[in-house]
């Protein structure tokens, strides 16, 4: 069974034989909820590609220490997947974030689409974004990722178009598109942007703006998927034809 993973702010300068202290909520959950004990093996990561394995040397209230036995560092996965996720209603946003994190995306961009039922404003926007980020962090630990995804601030349609313009490949999922996603050539490296619309679909104005910015309007298949699952299906289809899944 894979060892439990805990997130720490930094692992700079850590080597085998070093001691790393984990504090705060991360330590509280491990010690008080999971009942972490001295001698147990754990993995610590900074979420930026560096991970260490070691054994717990001491525990306390909201703190535990790990004696490091090995250190590993990995480059960011390539190609890098960015998913622009239209904000859905209810808890479907967190569901999408959880699955996208587990499948390995590098960045999740909440998008205020014109047909989104849910609207992020004021305090609701702050709390919703915090939930998305917390969901991504916990899903990254659960799936044993050493590179954690970034959940950005909410983006406008103009911001999404700008993001598309700098991508090596960009696709916008659209149920009325004639081009299947399976026909799109997948680059072996670089940055891939996938745009997922809301429950009501991407508006004609939005799809026109995205195509003008360089995106391909594509369909997944004859079925219409929910916004919370369409991104996962699209990313899976792309990764299956990339070096990451070969």
Tab-separated table of C-alpha atoms in Angstrom:
chain	number	residue	atom	x	y	z
A	1	UNK	CA	0.000	0.000	0.000
A	2	UNK	CA	1.235	3.519	-0.807
A	3	UNK	CA	2.500	5.589	2.091
A	4	UNK	CA	0.417	8.558	3.296
A	5	UNK	CA	1.455	11.926	1.841
A	6	UNK	CA	1.651	15.193	3.770
A	7	UNK	CA	2.155	18.665	2.322
A	8	UNK	CA	4.829	20.978	3.744
A	9	UNK	CA	5.670	24.561	2.733
A	10	UNK	CA	9.254	23.833	1.688
A	11	UNK	CA	11.809	21.046	1.427
A	12	UNK	CA	14.683	23.287	0.372
A	13	UNK	CA	18.033	21.966	1.570
A	14	UNK	CA	16.569	18.749	2.977
A	15	UNK	CA	18.759	15.648	2.552
A	16	UNK	CA	18.846	12.088	3.846
A	17	UNK	CA	19.413	12.206	7.590
A	18	UNK	CA	17.668	15.569	7.971
A	19	UNK	CA	14.731	16.101	10.284
A	20	UNK	CA	11.613	17.843	8.968
A	21	UNK	CA	8.945	19.259	11.250
A	22	UNK	CA	5.311	19.327	10.118
A	23	UNK	CA	3.021	21.753	11.935
A	24	UNK	CA	-0.448	23.293	11.848
A	25	UNK	CA	-3.601	21.734	10.418
A	26	UNK	CA	-1.609	19.192	8.411
A	27	UNK	CA	0.001	17.848	11.574
A	28	UNK	CA	-3.223	18.026	13.591
A	29	UNK	CA	-5.074	15.864	11.073
A	30	UNK	CA	-2.232	13.345	10.947
A	31	UNK	CA	-1.776	13.044	14.706
A	32	UNK	CA	-5.286	13.597	16.093
A	33	UNK	CA	-7.422	12.147	13.273
A	34	UNK	CA	-5.209	9.557	11.556
A	35	UNK	CA	-3.440	8.777	14.847
A	36	UNK	CA	0.031	8.858	13.337
A	37	UNK	CA	2.557	7.128	15.551
A	38	UNK	CA	6.336	7.215	16.039
A	39	UNK	CA	8.045	4.792	13.670
A	40	UNK	CA	5.460	5.007	10.888
A	41	UNK	CA	6.719	5.657	7.360
A	42	UNK	CA	5.358	8.732	5.568
A	43	UNK	CA	6.004	10.844	2.488
A	44	UNK	CA	6.343	14.624	2.659
A	45	UNK	CA	6.094	16.804	-0.436
A	46	UNK	CA	6.265	20.496	-1.208
A	47	UNK	CA	3.838	20.054	-4.116
A	48	UNK	CA	6.514	21.418	-6.443
A	49	UNK	CA	8.174	18.174	-7.443
A	50	UNK	CA	10.250	17.377	-4.341
A	51	UNK	CA	9.278	14.511	-2.036
A	52	UNK	CA	10.985	12.843	0.899
A	53	UNK	CA	10.366	9.509	2.566
A	54	UNK	CA	11.108	8.897	6.216
A	55	UNK	CA	9.899	7.660	9.558
A	56	UNK	CA	8.065	9.643	12.198
A	57	UNK	CA	10.491	10.431	15.045
A	58	UNK	CA	8.165	12.382	17.348
A	59	UNK	CA	4.573	13.613	17.615
A	60	UNK	CA	2.869	16.329	19.606
A	61	UNK	CA	-0.134	18.632	19.577
A	62	UNK	CA	-0.354	19.967	16.005
A	63	UNK	CA	3.207	18.869	15.242
A	64	UNK	CA	5.228	15.829	14.210
A	65	UNK	CA	8.795	15.298	13.022
A	66	UNK	CA	10.141	13.010	10.309
A	67	UNK	CA	13.655	11.583	10.006
A	68	UNK	CA	14.358	11.649	6.264
A	69	UNK	CA	15.695	8.481	4.630
A	70	UNK	CA	15.470	9.465	0.949
A	71	UNK	CA	14.786	12.479	-1.263
A	72	UNK	CA	13.420	12.505	-4.807
A	73	UNK	CA	12.810	15.318	-7.271
A	74	UNK	CA	10.829	15.163	-10.495
A	75	UNK	CA	10.299	17.513	-13.417
A	76	UNK	CA	6.779	18.778	-14.130
A	77	UNK	CA	4.780	16.276	-16.219
A	78	UNK	CA	4.783	17.102	-19.916
A	79	UNK	CA	2.655	17.920	-21.769
A	80	UNK	CA	1.033	20.132	-19.169
A	81	UNK	CA	-2.780	20.087	-19.049
A	82	UNK	CA	-4.779	23.202	-18.158
A	83	UNK	CA	-8.542	22.854	-17.745
A	84	UNK	CA	-10.779	25.903	-17.910
A	85	UNK	CA	-13.813	24.741	-15.928
A	86	UNK	CA	-17.031	26.714	-16.198
A	87	UNK	CA	-18.445	27.193	-12.711
A	88	UNK	CA	-21.216	24.619	-12.146
A	89	UNK	CA	-23.958	24.625	-9.560
A	90	UNK	CA	-23.850	22.850	-6.199
A	91	UNK	CA	-20.912	20.629	-5.352
A	92	UNK	CA	-20.212	19.613	-8.950
A	93	UNK	CA	-17.330	22.071	-9.028
A	94	UNK	CA	-15.512	20.268	-6.252
A	95	UNK	CA	-16.248	16.933	-7.962
A	96	UNK	CA	-14.676	18.190	-11.187
A	97	UNK	CA	-11.641	19.565	-9.341
A	98	UNK	CA	-11.148	16.299	-7.457
A	99	UNK	CA	-11.218	14.141	-10.589
A	100	UNK	CA	-9.095	16.529	-12.662
A	101	UNK	CA	-6.476	16.575	-9.903
A	102	UNK	CA	-6.404	12.789	-9.646
A	103	UNK	CA	-5.961	12.442	-13.396
A	104	UNK	CA	-2.963	14.777	-13.385
A	105	UNK	CA	-3.854	18.250	-14.658
A	106	UNK	CA	-1.422	21.062	-13.883
A	107	UNK	CA	-3.877	23.932	-13.621
A	108	UNK	CA	-7.599	24.447	-13.092
A	109	UNK	CA	-9.137	27.771	-14.087
A	110	UNK	CA	-12.635	28.600	-12.769
A	111	UNK	CA	-14.484	30.348	-15.592
A	112	UNK	CA	-17.443	32.692	-15.219
A	113	UNK	CA	-19.258	31.568	-18.393
A	114	UNK	CA	-22.299	33.535	-19.523
A	115	UNK	CA	-24.568	30.508	-19.074
A	116	UNK	CA	-23.200	29.389	-15.706
A	117	UNK	CA	-26.062	28.969	-13.244
A	118	UNK	CA	-23.843	29.556	-10.224
A	119	UNK	CA	-22.338	33.012	-9.828
A	120	UNK	CA	-19.253	33.733	-7.733
A	121	UNK	CA	-19.469	37.187	-6.155
A	122	UNK	CA	-18.161	38.740	-2.969
A	123	UNK	CA	-17.820	36.421	0.007
A	124	UNK	CA	-19.267	33.521	-1.961
A	125	UNK	CA	-16.456	33.825	-4.501
A	126	UNK	CA	-13.817	33.766	-1.758
A	127	UNK	CA	-15.311	30.719	-0.048
A	128	UNK	CA	-15.944	28.825	-3.293
A	129	UNK	CA	-12.391	29.342	-4.526
A	130	UNK	CA	-11.054	28.230	-1.135
A	131	UNK	CA	-13.115	25.020	-1.388
A	132	UNK	CA	-11.792	24.311	-4.877
A	133	UNK	CA	-8.223	24.804	-3.692
A	134	UNK	CA	-8.717	22.663	-0.609
A	135	UNK	CA	-10.287	19.927	-2.737
A	136	UNK	CA	-7.331	19.997	-5.156
A	137	UNK	CA	-4.823	19.848	-2.309
A	138	UNK	CA	-6.468	16.854	-0.629
A	139	UNK	CA	-6.977	15.023	-3.933
A	140	UNK	CA	-3.318	15.578	-4.832
A	141	UNK	CA	-2.227	14.014	-1.539
A	142	UNK	CA	-4.639	11.122	-1.965
A	143	UNK	CA	-3.384	10.409	-5.490
A	144	UNK	CA	0.270	10.670	-4.360
A	145	UNK	CA	1.174	13.574	-6.621
A	146	UNK	CA	4.495	15.354	-6.156
A	147	UNK	CA	3.335	18.260	-8.353
A	148	UNK	CA	0.109	19.788	-7.010
A	149	UNK	CA	-2.217	21.588	-9.437
A	150	UNK	CA	-2.750	25.319	-9.268
A	151	UNK	CA	-6.335	26.543	-8.932
A	152	UNK	CA	-6.289	30.096	-10.251
A	153	UNK	CA	-8.486	33.066	-9.572
A	154	UNK	CA	-11.788	33.159	-11.466
A	155	UNK	CA	-11.306	34.030	-15.136
A	156	UNK	CA	-13.436	36.004	-17.561
A	157	UNK	CA	-14.073	34.929	-21.148
A	158	UNK	CA	-11.477	37.461	-22.326
A	159	UNK	CA	-8.921	35.965	-19.917
A	160	UNK	CA	-9.660	32.472	-21.224
A	161	UNK	CA	-9.161	33.666	-24.809
A	162	UNK	CA	-5.771	35.076	-23.809
A	163	UNK	CA	-4.850	31.763	-22.183
A	164	UNK	CA	-5.794	29.941	-25.390
A	165	UNK	CA	-3.571	32.238	-27.421
A	166	UNK	CA	-0.449	31.157	-25.546
A	167	UNK	CA	-1.172	27.400	-25.629
A	168	UNK	CA	0.534	24.796	-27.801
A	169	UNK	CA	-2.866	23.171	-28.261
A	170	UNK	CA	-6.275	24.438	-27.192
A	171	UNK	CA	-9.646	22.734	-27.544
A	172	UNK	CA	-13.102	23.939	-26.554
A	173	UNK	CA	-15.683	21.224	-25.938
A	174	UNK	CA	-18.870	21.974	-27.829
A	175	UNK	CA	-21.747	19.583	-28.452
A	176	UNK	CA	-22.479	21.128	-31.874
A	177	UNK	CA	-18.895	20.799	-33.131
A	178	UNK	CA	-18.294	18.608	-36.171
A	179	UNK	CA	-14.644	17.799	-35.357
A	180	UNK	CA	-14.092	14.875	-32.957
A	181	UNK	CA	-11.493	15.291	-30.227
A	182	UNK	CA	-9.957	11.992	-31.360
A	183	UNK	CA	-8.823	13.623	-34.611
A	184	UNK	CA	-6.790	16.360	-32.915
A	185	UNK	CA	-3.007	15.850	-32.943
A	186	UNK	CA	-1.613	15.829	-29.396
A	187	UNK	CA	1.777	17.519	-28.871
A	188	UNK	CA	4.434	15.511	-27.043
A	189	UNK	CA	5.286	18.473	-24.841
A	190	UNK	CA	4.163	21.999	-24.102
A	191	UNK	CA	0.877	23.326	-22.762
A	192	UNK	CA	-2.583	22.009	-23.631
A	193	UNK	CA	-5.704	23.986	-22.722
A	194	UNK	CA	-9.127	22.321	-22.507
A	195	UNK	CA	-12.205	24.535	-22.151
A	196	UNK	CA	-15.281	22.967	-20.514
A	197	UNK	CA	-18.579	24.814	-20.735
A	198	UNK	CA	-21.386	25.093	-18.145
A	199	UNK	CA	-24.628	23.110	-17.889
A	200	UNK	CA	-26.251	25.365	-20.487
A	201	UNK	CA	-23.393	24.986	-22.936
A	202	UNK	CA	-20.916	27.447	-24.387
A	203	UNK	CA	-22.624	30.432	-26.002
A	204	UNK	CA	-22.090	31.219	-29.716
A	205	UNK	CA	-20.221	34.384	-28.755
A	206	UNK	CA	-17.891	32.514	-26.432
A	207	UNK	CA	-17.095	29.710	-28.854
A	208	UNK	CA	-16.412	32.297	-31.572
A	209	UNK	CA	-14.010	34.151	-29.279
A	210	UNK	CA	-12.182	30.944	-28.391
A	211	UNK	CA	-11.862	29.806	-32.003
A	212	UNK	CA	-10.605	33.257	-32.990
A	213	UNK	CA	-7.969	32.973	-30.241
A	214	UNK	CA	-6.739	29.663	-31.673
A	215	UNK	CA	-8.840	26.915	-30.098
A	216	UNK	CA	-10.388	24.019	-31.991
A	217	UNK	CA	-14.093	23.491	-31.359
A	218	UNK	CA	-14.438	19.737	-30.746
A	219	UNK	CA	-16.937	17.148	-29.572
A	220	UNK	CA	-16.281	14.135	-27.381
A	221	UNK	CA	-18.883	11.867	-28.917
A	222	UNK	CA	-22.600	11.591	-29.544
A	223	UNK	CA	-23.409	11.720	-25.821
A	224	UNK	CA	-23.641	15.000	-23.905
A	225	UNK	CA	-21.639	14.791	-20.674
A	226	UNK	CA	-22.189	16.820	-17.535
A	227	UNK	CA	-19.814	19.724	-17.045
A	228	UNK	CA	-18.312	17.985	-14.000
A	229	UNK	CA	-17.251	14.921	-16.017
A	230	UNK	CA	-16.636	16.282	-19.524
A	231	UNK	CA	-13.222	17.695	-18.633
A	232	UNK	CA	-12.047	14.402	-17.152
A	233	UNK	CA	-13.156	12.521	-20.269
A	234	UNK	CA	-11.407	14.996	-22.557
A	235	UNK	CA	-8.158	15.037	-20.577
A	236	UNK	CA	-8.143	11.223	-20.458
A	237	UNK	CA	-8.567	11.046	-24.220
A	238	UNK	CA	-5.678	13.451	-24.739
A	239	UNK	CA	-3.353	11.827	-22.215
A	240	UNK	CA	-3.978	8.392	-23.734
A	241	UNK	CA	-2.263	9.690	-26.893
A	242	UNK	CA	0.572	11.493	-25.115
A	243	UNK	CA	3.936	10.236	-23.823
A	244	UNK	CA	2.624	10.553	-20.267
A	245	UNK	CA	0.374	7.519	-20.706
A	246	UNK	CA	2.511	5.561	-23.151
